[in-house]
Tab-separated table of C-alpha atoms in Angstrom:
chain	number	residue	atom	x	y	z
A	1	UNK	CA	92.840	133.671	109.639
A	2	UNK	CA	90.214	133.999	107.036
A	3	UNK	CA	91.734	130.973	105.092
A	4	UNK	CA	91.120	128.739	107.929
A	5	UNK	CA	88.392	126.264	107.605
A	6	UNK	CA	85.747	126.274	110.274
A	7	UNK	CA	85.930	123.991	112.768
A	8	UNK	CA	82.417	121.329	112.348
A	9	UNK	CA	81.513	118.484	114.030
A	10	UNK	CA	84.070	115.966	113.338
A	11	UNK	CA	86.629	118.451	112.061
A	12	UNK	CA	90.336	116.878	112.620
A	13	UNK	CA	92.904	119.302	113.493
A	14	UNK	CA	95.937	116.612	113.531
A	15	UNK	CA	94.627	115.143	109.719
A	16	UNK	CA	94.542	119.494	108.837
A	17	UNK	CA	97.657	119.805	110.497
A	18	UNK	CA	98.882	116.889	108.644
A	19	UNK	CA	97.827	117.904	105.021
A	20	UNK	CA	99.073	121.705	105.614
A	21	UNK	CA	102.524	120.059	106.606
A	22	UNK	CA	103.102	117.449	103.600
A	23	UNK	CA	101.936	120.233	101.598
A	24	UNK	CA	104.665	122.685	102.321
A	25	UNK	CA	107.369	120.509	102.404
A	26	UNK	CA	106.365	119.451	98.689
A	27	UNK	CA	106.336	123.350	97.909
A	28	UNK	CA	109.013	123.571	99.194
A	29	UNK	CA	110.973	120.584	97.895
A	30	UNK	CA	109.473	122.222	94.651
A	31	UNK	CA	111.191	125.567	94.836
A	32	UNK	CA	114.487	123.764	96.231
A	33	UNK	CA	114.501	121.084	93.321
A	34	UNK	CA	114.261	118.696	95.143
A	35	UNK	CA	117.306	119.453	97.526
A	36	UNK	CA	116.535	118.334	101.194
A	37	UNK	CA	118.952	120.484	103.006
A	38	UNK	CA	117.713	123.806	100.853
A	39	UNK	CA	113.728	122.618	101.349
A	40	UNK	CA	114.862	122.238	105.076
A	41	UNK	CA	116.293	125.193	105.762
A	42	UNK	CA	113.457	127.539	104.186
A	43	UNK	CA	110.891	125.574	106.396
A	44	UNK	CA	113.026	125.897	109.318
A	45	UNK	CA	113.306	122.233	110.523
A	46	UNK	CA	116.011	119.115	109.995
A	47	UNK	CA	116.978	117.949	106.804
A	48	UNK	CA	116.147	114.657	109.050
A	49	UNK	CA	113.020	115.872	109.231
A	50	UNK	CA	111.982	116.010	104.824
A	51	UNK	CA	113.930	112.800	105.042
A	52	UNK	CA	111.495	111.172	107.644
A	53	UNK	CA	108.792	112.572	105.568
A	54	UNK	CA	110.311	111.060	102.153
A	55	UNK	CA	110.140	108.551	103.318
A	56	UNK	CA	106.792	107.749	104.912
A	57	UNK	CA	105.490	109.141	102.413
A	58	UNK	CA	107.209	106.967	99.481
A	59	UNK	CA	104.034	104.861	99.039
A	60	UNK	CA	101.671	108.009	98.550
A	61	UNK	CA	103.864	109.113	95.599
A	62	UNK	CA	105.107	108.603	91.995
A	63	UNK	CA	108.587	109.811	92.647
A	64	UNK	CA	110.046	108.739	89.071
């Protein structure tokens, strides 16, 4: 728990929960290289799911 921010006034818990999420999924798309399935299955949700993400996320990245 010590690695948790403090909540403050206008702290966002969906925009932390948010970053924490795209975060692991790109660690673990990291340690997968890249494969969905593999990246899915360490985090325990749907390749679906790091699909859905790819792709919302397409603008925010450089994926060449």
């Amino acid at each position: 728990l010590d690695a948790l921010p403090e909540p403050f006034p206008g702290f966002s818990l969906e925009e932390f929960i948010g970053s924490a999420r795209k975060q692991l999924i790109l660690r673990a798309l990291e340690t997968a290289q890249g494969n969905q399935s593999e990246a899915a299955r360490v985090l325990g949700i749907s390749p679906q799911a790091v699909h859905k993400f790819l792709q919302r996320s397409k603008p925010d990245f450089n994926w060449s």
